[in-house]
């Protein structure tokens, strides 16, 4: 627990510094020749989208570990990752809609990328609802882990939707080892913001994990007191 | 260079991100502090 506390504090501090640096870089980034200053929205939208996918992967990985090893820490991480990923998914969809209105002339369209992203948010909400609906923590953990694994089919659909189907959404600006499709003055703040969001997401994950483990301790104590009474 | 200024849209997005992520961090830190306090109280009883 002390180790978790230390990591949590360090991640919080580093995230704050990185966010300030990333924001400063965004302010200095050039405006796009077609989008104007609306391009600055993408410095929030793209990192949020990447993190919403990454946190779902974390959720699935911890779910697998829980099903395989029956590890309680993995169960708590699965529970903690859902609201963090959901927050990233909400910001992705809202920022996309706000960018879409001036650029596409519509807040929303049933495009493959947008729809699969909405499904991811519904999955996150569904996982939280399912866990909340089952009283037994072990059963809830197993059920959410299974649903998370089944839902993982949405991840490649989101990632490849822009290449598999003819979509309004543009292809990835940067992905893996491929050469980035955007200029360096725009790529630098985007990468910095992505790193800042990653550290911030990990910070949120550790805070929520810590909170859930304390709540479980409190529940156990209350149960013990109740059984003695 | 486009003539349009999209600053209200940009500000709205950064405000949403600040409220969502900052709000979550603040609320969970608050809940963490309360849980710690309750745990300390329960242990001293």
GROMACS .gro file of C-alpha atoms in nm:
model
  274
    1UNK     CA    1   0.000   0.000   0.000
    2UNK     CA    2   0.287   0.239   0.082
    3UNK     CA    3   0.441   0.156  -0.257
    4UNK     CA    4   0.110   0.237  -0.430
    5UNK     CA    5   0.091   0.567  -0.240
    6UNK     CA    6   0.443   0.662  -0.353
    7UNK     CA    7   0.374   0.573  -0.717
    8UNK     CA    8   0.045   0.763  -0.701
    9UNK     CA    9   0.211   1.083  -0.576
   10UNK     CA   10   0.491   1.063  -0.835
   11UNK     CA   11   0.246   0.995  -1.120
   12UNK     CA   12   0.028   1.290  -1.012
   13UNK     CA   13   0.323   1.529  -1.007
   14UNK     CA   14   0.470   1.405  -1.336
   15UNK     CA   15   0.126   1.417  -1.504
   16UNK     CA   16   0.074   1.778  -1.397
   17UNK     CA   17   0.417   1.886  -1.528
   18UNK     CA   18   0.368   1.699  -1.858
   19UNK     CA   19   0.021   1.848  -1.905
   20UNK     CA   20   0.153   2.202  -1.853
   21UNK     CA   21   0.441   2.141  -2.101
   22UNK     CA   22   0.202   1.980  -2.353
   23UNK     CA   23  -0.044   2.269  -2.323
   24UNK     CA   24   0.240   2.518  -2.375
   25UNK     CA   25   0.346   2.328  -2.690
   26UNK     CA   26  -0.015   2.325  -2.817
   27UNK     CA   27  -0.036   2.702  -2.774
   28UNK     CA   28   0.276   2.734  -2.992
   29UNK     CA   29   0.158   2.482  -3.253
   30UNK     CA   30   0.070   2.623  -3.597
   31UNK     CA   31  -0.291   2.641  -3.713
   32UNK     CA   32  -0.394   2.409  -3.996
   33UNK     CA   33  -0.430   2.561  -4.344
   34UNK     CA   34  -0.777   2.404  -4.381
   35UNK     CA   35  -0.906   2.362  -4.024
   36UNK     CA   36  -0.767   2.685  -3.878
   37UNK     CA   37  -0.741   2.680  -3.499
   38UNK     CA   38  -1.000   2.397  -3.475
   39UNK     CA   39  -0.698   2.168  -3.516
   40UNK     CA   40  -0.614   2.240  -3.148
   41UNK     CA   41  -0.919   2.028  -3.056
   42UNK     CA   42  -0.735   1.725  -3.193
   43UNK     CA   43  -0.462   1.759  -2.927
   44UNK     CA   44  -0.729   1.655  -2.674
   45UNK     CA   45  -0.936   1.429  -2.900
   46UNK     CA   46  -0.661   1.199  -3.036
   47UNK     CA   47  -0.482   1.129  -2.702
   48UNK     CA   48  -0.819   1.070  -2.531
   49UNK     CA   49  -0.917   0.821  -2.802
   50UNK     CA   50  -0.585   0.636  -2.774
   51UNK     CA   51  -0.615   0.618  -2.395
   52UNK     CA   52  -0.975   0.492  -2.408
   53UNK     CA   53  -0.849   0.197  -2.615
   54UNK     CA   54  -0.539   0.142  -2.400
   55UNK     CA   55  -0.740   0.138  -2.076
   56UNK     CA   56  -0.977  -0.116  -2.225
   57UNK     CA   57  -0.672  -0.332  -2.303
   58UNK     CA   58  -0.557  -0.292  -1.940
   59UNK     CA   59  -0.908  -0.390  -1.828
   60UNK     CA   60  -0.908  -0.701  -2.049
   61UNK     CA   61  -0.555  -0.801  -1.941
   62UNK     CA   62  -0.640  -0.770  -1.570
   63UNK     CA   63  -0.968  -0.953  -1.635
   64UNK     CA   64  -0.777  -1.244  -1.790
   65UNK     CA   65  -0.535  -1.250  -1.496
   66UNK     CA   66  -0.830  -1.255  -1.255
   67UNK     CA   67  -1.003  -1.542  -1.436
   68UNK     CA   68  -0.677  -1.736  -1.461
   69UNK     CA   69  -0.516  -1.678  -1.120
   70UNK     CA   70  -0.814  -1.557  -0.916
   71UNK     CA   71  -0.594  -1.263  -0.814
   72UNK     CA   72  -0.784  -1.003  -0.610
   73UNK     CA   73  -0.555  -0.714  -0.717
   74UNK     CA   74  -0.635  -0.794  -1.081
   75UNK     CA   75  -1.006  -0.784  -0.994
   76UNK     CA   76  -0.966  -0.438  -0.836
   77UNK     CA   77  -0.766  -0.311  -1.138
   78UNK     CA   78  -1.042  -0.438  -1.371
   79UNK     CA   79  -1.296  -0.246  -1.164
   80UNK     CA   80  -1.081   0.070  -1.147
   81UNK     CA   81  -0.993   0.079  -1.519
   82UNK     CA   82  -1.358   0.097  -1.631
   83UNK     CA   83  -1.442   0.452  -1.511
   84UNK     CA   84  -1.100   0.583  -1.624
   85UNK     CA   85  -1.151   0.441  -1.974
   86UNK     CA   86  -1.511   0.562  -1.978
   87UNK     CA   87  -1.396   0.919  -1.898
   88UNK     CA   88  -1.151   0.906  -2.190
   89UNK     CA   89  -1.425   0.769  -2.418
   90UNK     CA   90  -1.670   1.045  -2.314
   91UNK     CA   91  -1.412   1.319  -2.383
   92UNK     CA   92  -1.325   1.153  -2.717
   93UNK     CA   93  -1.688   1.152  -2.832
   94UNK     CA   94  -1.766   1.503  -2.706
   95UNK     CA   95  -1.449   1.659  -2.849
   96UNK     CA   96  -1.511   1.475  -3.177
   97UNK     CA   97  -1.866   1.612  -3.193
   98UNK     CA   98  -1.748   1.966  -3.117
   99UNK     CA   99  -1.478   1.938  -3.387
  100UNK     CA  100  -1.725   1.775  -3.630
  101UNK     CA  101  -1.980   2.058  -3.619
  102UNK     CA  102  -1.759   2.327  -3.781
  103UNK     CA  103  -1.556   2.081  -3.996
  104UNK     CA  104  -1.820   1.835  -4.120
  105UNK     CA  105  -2.129   2.046  -4.056
  106UNK     CA  106  -2.271   1.784  -3.816
  107UNK     CA  107  -2.229   1.700  -3.448
  108UNK     CA  108  -2.273   1.330  -3.518
  109UNK     CA  109  -2.287   1.086  -3.806
  110UNK     CA  110  -2.328   0.706  -3.798
  111UNK     CA  111  -1.980   0.662  -3.937
  112UNK     CA  112  -1.797   0.331  -3.862
  113UNK     CA  113  -1.530   0.496  -3.642
  114UNK     CA  114  -1.779   0.705  -3.445
  115UNK     CA  115  -2.024   0.417  -3.400
  116UNK     CA  116  -1.758   0.169  -3.286
  117UNK     CA  117  -1.627   0.432  -3.040
  118UNK     CA  118  -1.980   0.479  -2.903
  119UNK     CA  119  -2.001   0.100  -2.860
  120UNK     CA  120  -1.680   0.117  -2.654
  121UNK     CA  121  -1.838   0.375  -2.423
  122UNK     CA  122  -2.152   0.158  -2.392
  123UNK     CA  123  -1.926  -0.138  -2.307
  124UNK     CA  124  -1.753   0.062  -2.032
  125UNK     CA  125  -2.089   0.168  -1.887
  126UNK     CA  126  -2.221  -0.187  -1.921
  127UNK     CA  127  -1.920  -0.328  -1.735
  128UNK     CA  128  -1.971  -0.083  -1.448
  129UNK     CA  129  -2.345  -0.157  -1.438
  130UNK     CA  130  -2.289  -0.534  -1.444
  131UNK     CA  131  -2.044  -0.516  -1.154
  132UNK     CA  132  -2.284  -0.299  -0.959
  133UNK     CA  133  -2.574  -0.536  -1.024
  134UNK     CA  134  -2.406  -0.847  -0.873
  135UNK     CA  135  -2.366  -0.859  -0.495
  136UNK     CA  136  -2.103  -1.132  -0.476
  137UNK     CA  137  -1.764  -0.963  -0.558
  138UNK     CA  138  -1.610  -1.284  -0.699
  139UNK     CA  139  -1.907  -1.351  -0.926
  140UNK     CA  140  -1.915  -0.983  -1.029
  141UNK     CA  141  -1.543  -0.996  -1.107
  142UNK     CA  142  -1.578  -1.308  -1.320
  143UNK     CA  143  -1.885  -1.179  -1.507
  144UNK     CA  144  -1.723  -0.843  -1.588
  145UNK     CA  145  -1.397  -1.010  -1.694
  146UNK     CA  146  -1.587  -1.237  -1.937
  147UNK     CA  147  -1.790  -0.945  -2.077
  148UNK     CA  148  -1.471  -0.737  -2.112
  149UNK     CA  149  -1.300  -1.017  -2.307
  150UNK     CA  150  -1.601  -1.057  -2.539
  151UNK     CA  151  -1.618  -0.677  -2.584
  152UNK     CA  152  -1.250  -0.666  -2.686
  153UNK     CA  153  -1.364  -0.752  -3.039
  154UNK     CA  154  -1.457  -0.382  -3.066
  155UNK     CA  155  -1.091  -0.269  -3.033
  156UNK     CA  156  -0.967  -0.386  -3.377
  157UNK     CA  157  -1.296  -0.265  -3.526
  158UNK     CA  158  -1.229   0.087  -3.389
  159UNK     CA  159  -0.865   0.082  -3.498
  160UNK     CA  160  -0.918  -0.050  -3.850
  161UNK     CA  161  -1.262   0.105  -3.917
  162UNK     CA  162  -1.103   0.387  -4.119
  163UNK     CA  163  -0.931   0.138  -4.352
  164UNK     CA  164  -1.197  -0.137  -4.362
  165UNK     CA  165  -1.483   0.097  -4.454
  166UNK     CA  166  -1.523   0.422  -4.645
  167UNK     CA  167  -1.564   0.660  -4.352
  168UNK     CA  168  -1.591   1.033  -4.302
  169UNK     CA  169  -1.331   1.006  -4.024
  170UNK     CA  170  -0.974   1.060  -4.143
  171UNK     CA  171  -0.709   0.784  -4.110
  172UNK     CA  172  -0.473   0.769  -3.810
  173UNK     CA  173  -0.232   1.063  -3.773
  174UNK     CA  174   0.025   0.840  -3.610
  175UNK     CA  175   0.017   0.468  -3.534
  176UNK     CA  176   0.296   0.232  -3.437
  177UNK     CA  177   0.609   0.233  -3.652
  178UNK     CA  178   0.438   0.385  -3.958
  179UNK     CA  179   0.559   0.725  -4.075
  180UNK     CA  180   0.335   0.994  -3.916
  181UNK     CA  181   0.094   1.167  -4.154
  182UNK     CA  182   0.135   1.508  -3.990
  183UNK     CA  183   0.414   1.766  -3.981
  184UNK     CA  184   0.665   1.772  -3.693
  185UNK     CA  185   0.546   2.107  -3.543
  186UNK     CA  186   0.204   1.946  -3.498
  187UNK     CA  187   0.331   1.597  -3.415
  188UNK     CA  188   0.546   1.714  -3.120
  189UNK     CA  189   0.257   1.860  -2.912
  190UNK     CA  190   0.038   1.564  -3.008
  191UNK     CA  191   0.296   1.313  -2.883
  192UNK     CA  192   0.360   1.519  -2.570
  193UNK     CA  193  -0.012   1.541  -2.496
  194UNK     CA  194  -0.045   1.164  -2.553
  195UNK     CA  195   0.235   1.094  -2.303
  196UNK     CA  196   0.078   1.341  -2.055
  197UNK     CA  197  -0.262   1.171  -2.091
  198UNK     CA  198  -0.101   0.828  -2.044
  199UNK     CA  199   0.063   0.934  -1.716
  200UNK     CA  200  -0.257   1.111  -1.606
  201UNK     CA  201  -0.460   0.797  -1.684
  202UNK     CA  202  -0.219   0.580  -1.486
  203UNK     CA  203  -0.243   0.828  -1.199
  204UNK     CA  204  -0.625   0.808  -1.207
  205UNK     CA  205  -0.602   0.428  -1.221
  206UNK     CA  206  -0.378   0.411  -0.912
  207UNK     CA  207  -0.602   0.653  -0.720
  208UNK     CA  208  -0.914   0.452  -0.801
  209UNK     CA  209  -0.736   0.120  -0.726
  210UNK     CA  210  -0.623   0.258  -0.389
  211UNK     CA  211  -0.975   0.385  -0.316
  212UNK     CA  212  -1.139   0.053  -0.405
  213UNK     CA  213  -0.893  -0.147  -0.193
  214UNK     CA  214  -0.962   0.082   0.107
  215UNK     CA  215  -1.337   0.046   0.054
  216UNK     CA  216  -1.301  -0.333   0.045
  217UNK     CA  217  -1.102  -0.319   0.371
  218UNK     CA  218  -1.375  -0.107   0.529
  219UNK     CA  219  -1.647  -0.342   0.406
  220UNK     CA  220  -1.458  -0.640   0.551
  221UNK     CA  221  -1.420  -0.463   0.887
  222UNK     CA  222  -1.788  -0.371   0.897
  223UNK     CA  223  -1.885  -0.729   0.812
  224UNK     CA  224  -1.660  -0.857   1.091
  225UNK     CA  225  -1.812  -0.615   1.341
  226UNK     CA  226  -2.160  -0.714   1.227
  227UNK     CA  227  -2.085  -1.086   1.270
  228UNK     CA  228  -1.951  -1.023   1.626
  229UNK     CA  229  -2.259  -0.823   1.723
  230UNK     CA  230  -0.529   3.046  -4.428
  231UNK     CA  231  -0.895   3.007  -4.318
  232UNK     CA  232  -1.079   3.320  -4.203
  233UNK     CA  233  -1.297   3.144  -3.947
  234UNK     CA  234  -1.210   3.155  -3.580
  235UNK     CA  235  -1.311   2.840  -3.396
  236UNK     CA  236  -1.194   2.955  -3.052
  237UNK     CA  237  -1.533   2.890  -2.878
  238UNK     CA  238  -1.519   2.526  -2.994
  239UNK     CA  239  -1.157   2.492  -2.883
  240UNK     CA  240  -1.228   2.647  -2.541
  241UNK     CA  241  -1.532   2.419  -2.495
  242UNK     CA  242  -1.322   2.107  -2.560
  243UNK     CA  243  -1.043   2.209  -2.321
  244UNK     CA  244  -1.303   2.300  -2.056
  245UNK     CA  245  -1.472   1.958  -2.094
  246UNK     CA  246  -1.136   1.781  -2.063
  247UNK     CA  247  -1.046   1.986  -1.754
  248UNK     CA  248  -1.382   1.916  -1.587
  249UNK     CA  249  -1.379   1.544  -1.677
  250UNK     CA  250  -1.022   1.457  -1.583
  251UNK     CA  251  -0.968   1.721  -1.315
  252UNK     CA  252  -1.309   1.649  -1.164
  253UNK     CA  253  -1.244   1.276  -1.151
  254UNK     CA  254  -0.902   1.326  -0.988
  255UNK     CA  255  -1.047   1.570  -0.735
  256UNK     CA  256  -1.350   1.356  -0.643
  257UNK     CA  257  -1.147   1.035  -0.608
  258UNK     CA  258  -0.878   1.208  -0.399
  259UNK     CA  259  -1.155   1.342  -0.175
  260UNK     CA  260  -1.313   0.996  -0.145
  261UNK     CA  261  -0.969   0.847  -0.076
  262UNK     CA  262  -0.908   1.092   0.209
  263UNK     CA  263  -1.252   1.013   0.357
  264UNK     CA  264  -1.197   0.637   0.327
  265UNK     CA  265  -0.857   0.668   0.499
  266UNK     CA  266  -1.013   0.870   0.780
  267UNK     CA  267  -1.291   0.613   0.826
  268UNK     CA  268  -1.038   0.331   0.827
  269UNK     CA  269  -0.822   0.508   1.088
  270UNK     CA  270  -1.131   0.566   1.306
  271UNK     CA  271  -1.241   0.202   1.268
  272UNK     CA  272  -0.894   0.077   1.362
  273UNK     CA  273  -0.874   0.293   1.679
  274UNK     CA  274  -1.214   0.165   1.798
   0.00000   0.00000   0.00000
